[in-house]
Short mmCIF file of C-alpha atoms in Angstrom, two decimals:
data_model
loop_
_atom_site.label_atom_id
_atom_site.label_comp_id
_atom_site.label_asym_id
_atom_site.label_seq_id
_atom_site.Cartn_x
_atom_site.Cartn_y
_atom_site.Cartn_z
CA MET T 22 136.88 101.77 75.93
CA THR T 23 136.74 105.26 77.46
CA VAL T 24 137.95 108.01 75.13
CA PRO T 25 139.64 110.83 77.11
CA LEU T 26 138.68 114.49 76.93
CA ASP T 27 141.84 116.42 76.11
CA VAL T 28 142.42 120.10 76.89
CA VAL T 29 145.13 122.43 75.55
CA THR T 30 145.83 125.86 77.08
CA ASP T 31 147.88 128.88 75.99
CA LEU T 32 149.56 130.35 79.07
CA ALA T 33 151.30 133.10 77.14
CA HIS T 34 148.00 134.51 75.90
CA GLY T 35 145.69 134.77 78.87
CA GLY T 36 145.61 131.13 79.88
CA ARG T 37 142.96 130.55 77.22
CA TRP T 38 141.76 126.99 76.61
CA THR T 39 142.40 126.57 72.88
CA SER T 40 141.21 122.99 72.45
CA LEU T 41 138.75 120.68 74.18
CA ARG T 42 138.68 117.47 72.18
CA HIS T 43 136.87 114.19 72.67
CA GLY T 44 137.97 111.63 70.11
CA GLY T 45 137.37 113.27 66.73
CA ARG T 46 135.12 116.02 68.16
CA GLU T 47 136.54 119.49 68.86
CA TRP T 48 134.13 121.26 71.19
CA LEU T 49 135.69 124.72 71.25
CA TRP T 50 134.92 127.26 68.52
CA ARG T 51 137.89 129.35 67.44
CA ARG T 52 138.27 132.49 65.39
CA GLU T 53 141.25 133.86 63.50
CA SER T 54 142.39 136.86 65.57
CA PRO T 55 146.10 137.55 65.03
CA GLU T 56 145.82 140.78 67.03
CA ARG T 57 145.37 138.61 70.13
CA ASP T 58 149.12 138.00 70.19
CA GLY T 59 149.75 141.67 71.00
CA ALA T 60 146.95 142.12 73.56
CA ALA T 61 147.89 143.98 76.74
CA PRO T 62 146.09 144.87 79.98
CA GLY T 63 143.71 147.77 79.42
CA GLY T 64 143.23 147.01 75.74
CA ALA T 65 139.97 146.16 73.99
CA PHE T 66 138.95 142.51 74.18
CA VAL T 67 140.02 140.35 71.23
CA ASP T 68 137.66 137.44 70.61
CA ALA T 69 139.70 134.42 69.55
CA GLY T 70 137.17 131.86 70.74
CA GLY T 71 138.12 128.93 72.93
CA LEU T 72 137.49 129.19 76.66
CA GLU T 73 138.47 132.41 78.42
CA GLU T 74 138.97 132.76 82.17
CA CYS T 75 136.86 135.87 82.85
CA VAL T 76 137.52 137.44 86.28
CA PRO T 77 136.72 139.73 88.17
CA THR T 78 133.94 140.62 85.70
CA VAL T 79 132.66 139.44 82.33
CA ARG T 80 131.12 142.57 80.86
CA GLY T 81 131.98 146.04 82.08
CA THR T 82 135.47 147.23 82.97
CA PRO T 83 137.77 145.63 82.08
CA ASP T 84 135.77 143.91 79.35
CA HIS T 85 135.96 140.11 79.77
CA GLY T 86 137.96 140.63 82.94
CA ASP T 87 141.57 141.32 83.83
CA VAL T 88 143.35 138.04 83.09
CA TRP T 89 142.66 137.27 79.40
CA SER T 90 145.33 139.77 78.29
CA ARG T 91 148.02 138.73 80.80
CA PRO T 92 150.59 135.93 80.59
CA TRP T 93 150.26 133.08 83.07
CA THR T 94 153.14 131.19 84.65
CA ARG T 95 153.47 127.55 85.62
CA ASP T 96 154.40 126.70 89.22
CA GLY T 97 154.50 122.95 89.80
CA ALA T 98 151.09 121.58 88.88
CA GLY T 99 149.46 125.01 89.01
CA GLU T 100 149.11 127.82 86.47
CA THR T 101 148.96 131.36 87.90
CA VAL T 102 148.12 134.86 86.72
CA ARG T 103 148.71 137.94 88.88
CA CYS T 104 146.69 141.16 88.69
CA ASP T 105 146.73 144.33 90.77
CA ARG T 106 144.20 143.17 93.38
CA PHE T 107 144.27 139.38 93.15
CA ALA T 108 146.09 136.29 91.94
CA LEU T 109 144.34 133.35 90.32
CA THR T 110 145.79 129.82 90.27
CA ARG T 111 144.31 127.01 88.20
CA THR T 112 145.27 123.34 88.49
CA LEU T 113 144.10 121.09 85.65
CA ARG T 114 143.94 117.32 85.84
CA ARG T 115 142.49 114.64 83.65
CA THR T 116 139.74 112.42 85.08
CA ASP T 117 138.40 109.10 83.81
CA ASP T 118 135.67 110.82 81.79
CA GLY T 119 136.85 114.39 81.37
CA VAL T 120 138.88 117.16 82.93
CA GLU T 121 138.78 118.97 86.28
CA ALA T 122 140.06 122.47 87.01
CA ALA T 123 140.60 123.53 90.63
CA TYR T 124 140.84 127.29 91.24
CA VAL T 125 142.17 129.44 94.06
CA LEU T 126 141.71 133.23 93.99
CA ALA T 127 143.85 135.01 96.58
CA ALA T 128 142.87 138.57 97.56
CA GLU T 129 141.93 140.71 100.53
CA PRO T 130 139.03 139.26 102.52
CA GLY T 131 135.75 140.71 101.24
CA PHE T 132 137.00 141.18 97.65
CA ARG T 133 133.98 140.73 95.36
CA PHE T 134 134.29 139.21 91.91
CA LEU T 135 132.64 137.31 89.11
CA TRP T 136 134.26 134.40 87.34
CA ALA T 137 133.14 132.62 84.18
CA ALA T 138 134.57 129.75 82.19
CA HIS T 139 133.68 131.66 79.02
CA ALA T 140 133.46 128.62 76.74
CA LEU T 141 132.51 129.33 73.12
CA LEU T 142 131.40 126.00 71.70
CA ASP T 143 131.41 124.80 68.11
CA LEU T 144 127.78 123.69 67.86
CA SER T 145 125.38 122.78 65.11
CA GLU T 146 121.98 124.43 64.61
CA GLU T 147 120.39 121.39 66.31
CA ALA T 148 122.30 121.75 69.59
CA VAL T 149 120.29 121.82 72.83
CA VAL T 150 121.25 123.00 76.33
CA ARG T 151 119.78 121.14 79.29
CA ALA T 152 119.55 122.79 82.70
CA ARG T 153 117.22 122.41 85.68
CA GLU T 154 113.63 122.94 84.57
CA GLY T 155 112.20 126.10 86.12
CA ALA T 156 115.58 127.45 87.26
CA PRO T 157 115.49 131.24 87.80
CA THR T 158 116.94 132.89 84.72
CA ARG T 159 117.95 136.48 84.02
CA LEU T 160 117.77 138.09 80.59
CA PHE T 161 119.85 141.16 79.76
CA PRO T 162 118.92 144.26 77.72
CA GLU T 163 120.01 142.96 74.30
CA ALA T 164 117.02 140.60 74.58
CA ALA T 165 114.55 143.54 74.69
CA PRO T 166 113.61 143.44 70.96
CA LEU T 167 112.65 139.77 71.28
CA LEU T 168 110.26 140.08 74.23
CA GLY T 169 107.33 141.89 72.63
CA ARG T 170 107.01 144.28 75.56
CA PRO T 171 108.87 147.40 76.72
CA TRP T 172 112.05 146.91 78.72
CA PRO T 173 111.62 148.31 82.27
CA ASP T 174 113.33 151.69 82.59
CA GLY T 175 116.84 151.33 83.99
CA ALA T 176 116.53 147.59 84.66
CA PRO T 177 119.87 145.71 84.27
CA TRP T 178 117.93 142.47 83.73
CA VAL T 179 114.48 140.86 83.78
CA ALA T 180 113.79 137.44 85.27
CA GLY T 181 111.88 134.33 84.29
CA ASP T 182 112.13 130.55 84.39
CA TRP T 183 114.28 128.20 82.34
CA PRO T 184 113.97 127.24 79.50
CA ALA T 185 111.76 130.12 78.34
CA PRO T 186 112.19 133.21 80.57
CA GLN T 187 109.69 135.90 79.65
CA GLY T 188 108.51 133.55 76.88
CA LEU T 189 111.88 133.56 75.08
CA ARG T 190 113.01 129.97 74.41
CA LEU T 191 116.73 129.65 75.16
CA ASP T 192 117.52 125.94 75.27
CA ARG T 193 117.92 125.62 71.49
CA PHE T 194 120.47 127.60 69.52
CA GLY T 195 119.00 127.15 66.05
CA PRO T 196 120.00 128.82 62.77
CA ASP T 197 121.40 132.33 62.41
CA ASP T 198 118.65 134.93 62.71
CA GLY T 199 120.55 138.16 63.34
CA THR T 200 120.00 138.17 67.13
CA ALA T 201 122.31 138.06 70.15
CA VAL T 202 121.06 137.27 73.65
CA GLY T 203 122.82 136.85 76.99
CA ALA T 204 121.26 135.05 79.96
CA VAL T 205 122.30 133.72 83.37
CA VAL T 206 120.66 130.55 84.71
CA GLU T 207 120.92 129.85 88.45
CA GLY T 208 122.56 126.54 89.34
CA GLY T 209 126.04 125.51 88.33
CA ARG T 210 125.26 122.52 86.08
CA CYS T 211 124.21 122.00 82.50
CA CYS T 212 124.61 119.59 79.61
CA VAL T 213 124.95 120.29 75.89
CA HIS T 214 123.46 117.82 73.40
CA ASP T 215 124.66 118.06 69.81
CA GLY T 216 123.65 115.08 67.74
CA ALA T 217 125.05 112.00 69.44
CA ASP T 218 127.64 114.04 71.38
CA ARG T 219 127.25 115.25 74.96
CA LEU T 220 129.25 117.72 77.02
CA ALA T 221 128.47 118.24 80.71
CA LEU T 222 129.78 121.28 82.59
CA ALA T 223 129.54 121.97 86.32
CA VAL T 224 130.98 124.42 88.84
CA GLU T 225 131.07 123.77 92.59
CA SER T 226 131.98 126.14 95.43
CA GLN T 227 130.80 126.29 99.01
CA GLY T 228 129.00 129.52 99.89
CA GLN T 229 129.31 131.21 96.48
CA PRO T 230 126.50 131.94 93.98
CA LEU T 231 126.60 129.37 91.16
CA SER T 232 125.19 129.88 87.66
CA VAL T 233 125.58 129.06 84.01
CA ALA T 234 125.76 131.97 81.58
CA LEU T 235 124.57 131.60 78.01
CA TRP T 236 125.63 133.67 75.02
CA ARG T 237 123.46 132.95 71.98
CA ASN T 238 124.93 135.08 69.22
CA LEU T 239 123.25 134.00 65.98
CA GLY T 240 124.87 136.58 63.76
CA GLY T 241 123.69 139.56 65.80
CA PHE T 242 127.01 140.74 67.27
CA PRO T 243 129.12 142.80 66.83
CA ALA T 244 127.40 145.54 64.88
CA GLY T 245 128.81 145.92 61.40
CA ARG T 246 130.72 142.61 61.29
CA PRO T 247 128.58 140.02 63.08
CA TYR T 248 129.46 136.34 63.35
CA ARG T 249 127.98 133.29 65.04
CA SER T 250 129.27 132.37 68.51
CA THR T 251 127.53 130.25 71.12
CA GLY T 252 128.70 130.30 74.72
CA VAL T 253 127.89 127.94 77.62
CA GLU T 254 129.70 129.32 80.64
CA PRO T 255 129.70 127.97 84.22
CA MET T 256 130.19 130.92 86.53
CA LEU T 257 130.41 132.29 90.06
CA GLY T 258 127.86 135.09 90.26
CA ARG T 259 124.48 135.93 88.76
CA VAL T 260 125.24 138.90 86.48
CA PHE T 261 127.62 139.67 83.63
CA ASP T 262 128.85 143.02 84.97
CA LEU T 263 130.24 143.29 88.48
CA ALA T 264 128.96 146.86 88.60
CA ASP T 265 125.38 145.51 88.41
CA ALA T 266 125.84 142.92 91.16
CA GLY T 267 123.60 143.14 94.20
CA PRO T 268 124.69 141.86 97.63
CA ASP T 269 124.13 138.20 96.69
CA ASP T 270 125.05 138.39 92.98
CA ALA T 271 128.85 138.14 93.20
CA ALA T 272 131.39 135.81 94.76
CA ARG T 273 133.34 137.04 97.77
CA VAL T 274 136.77 136.17 99.17
CA PRO T 275 136.31 134.80 102.71
CA ALA T 276 138.32 135.65 105.82
CA SER T 277 141.01 133.14 104.85
CA GLY T 278 141.96 135.35 101.89
CA GLU T 279 141.33 132.52 99.40
CA ALA T 280 138.21 131.69 97.40
CA ARG T 281 138.13 128.16 96.01
CA TRP T 282 136.01 126.46 93.38
CA ARG T 283 136.08 123.53 90.97
CA LEU T 284 135.04 123.20 87.34
CA THR T 285 134.37 119.77 85.86
CA VAL T 286 133.86 119.08 82.17
CA THR T 287 132.91 115.61 81.02
CA ALA T 288 132.17 114.03 77.64
CA GLY T 289 128.74 112.56 78.29
CA CYS T 290 125.91 113.18 80.75
CA ARG T 291 122.98 111.28 82.20
CA CYS T 292 120.25 113.78 81.33
CA SER T 293 117.77 112.80 78.62
#
C-alpha cells in the first residue's frame, strides 16, 4: 500500500510549508519563533523552519526574499502572494507518491530573480544527500575556514565538483561541529537518505538555470546563539544573492510576462 506524502501550508504567514509528513515521519524541521506571527515586509528574517518560498533572492536584500513576510490568498486551486514588482502563484496537488507544486511568477518581461524551496529538513547525523556525481558546485565565503587555503580576494564563490568541491565533503551532514556552509549544486534533482527513509526533490523549468542549494549549519550559525539546521533547497538560479548573479546565474521572466516551473517532492527515490 502506498503511503501518501502530506503537506500543510500557512498562507497567513508567508505561505510557509509547516509540515511534510510521510506516514510517521515528519521531514520538516521547525523552530519555536513566536515573533514570526508579527513579521512584516522589510523586517529581519525570522527563522521558523519548515519550507520557505524564497524569491526574488535568498540572501541579500530583502533577506530570504520578499514573500516570506507577506500573507498569501487562495484563488480557486491556486495560492498567490503579491509584491511590488511581481506576483507569485503556487498550485499544490497530491500525486501517487508525493506532492507537486506548479508555480507562475508574473512580472515585466526581463525581470530577473532567484527562487528557492528553502526546505529545512529534520535529519539525523547519518543523513546523506545524493546528487549527480561531478556536478559543478559553488561554495560561498563562510566555507573559507574549512578549505585550508586563502579565499580569493573579492570572490563571491569558489567552484569545484560534487560531492567534495575544493576537497570539502558535502554529501554527509554529520554531527554538530560548530560550522555553517552554504553551497549550490548545478542540476535540479537530489535525494536525501536518512536511515531507511528517502526524500527526492526536483525542480523543472524550460530555459531557466536549475540547481539545488545546501545549507549545512552544524551549530555554526547565527553567532552568539547557534543551532543546527540542515537545508536541501531546489532552486532557480546558481547563487544565493541576486546581487551576485552573473548573466546566466538567475532566472528571467520571458516575453510572455510569466515564468513557470514545477517542484516535485516524493517519498522514495531510485538512487542507491
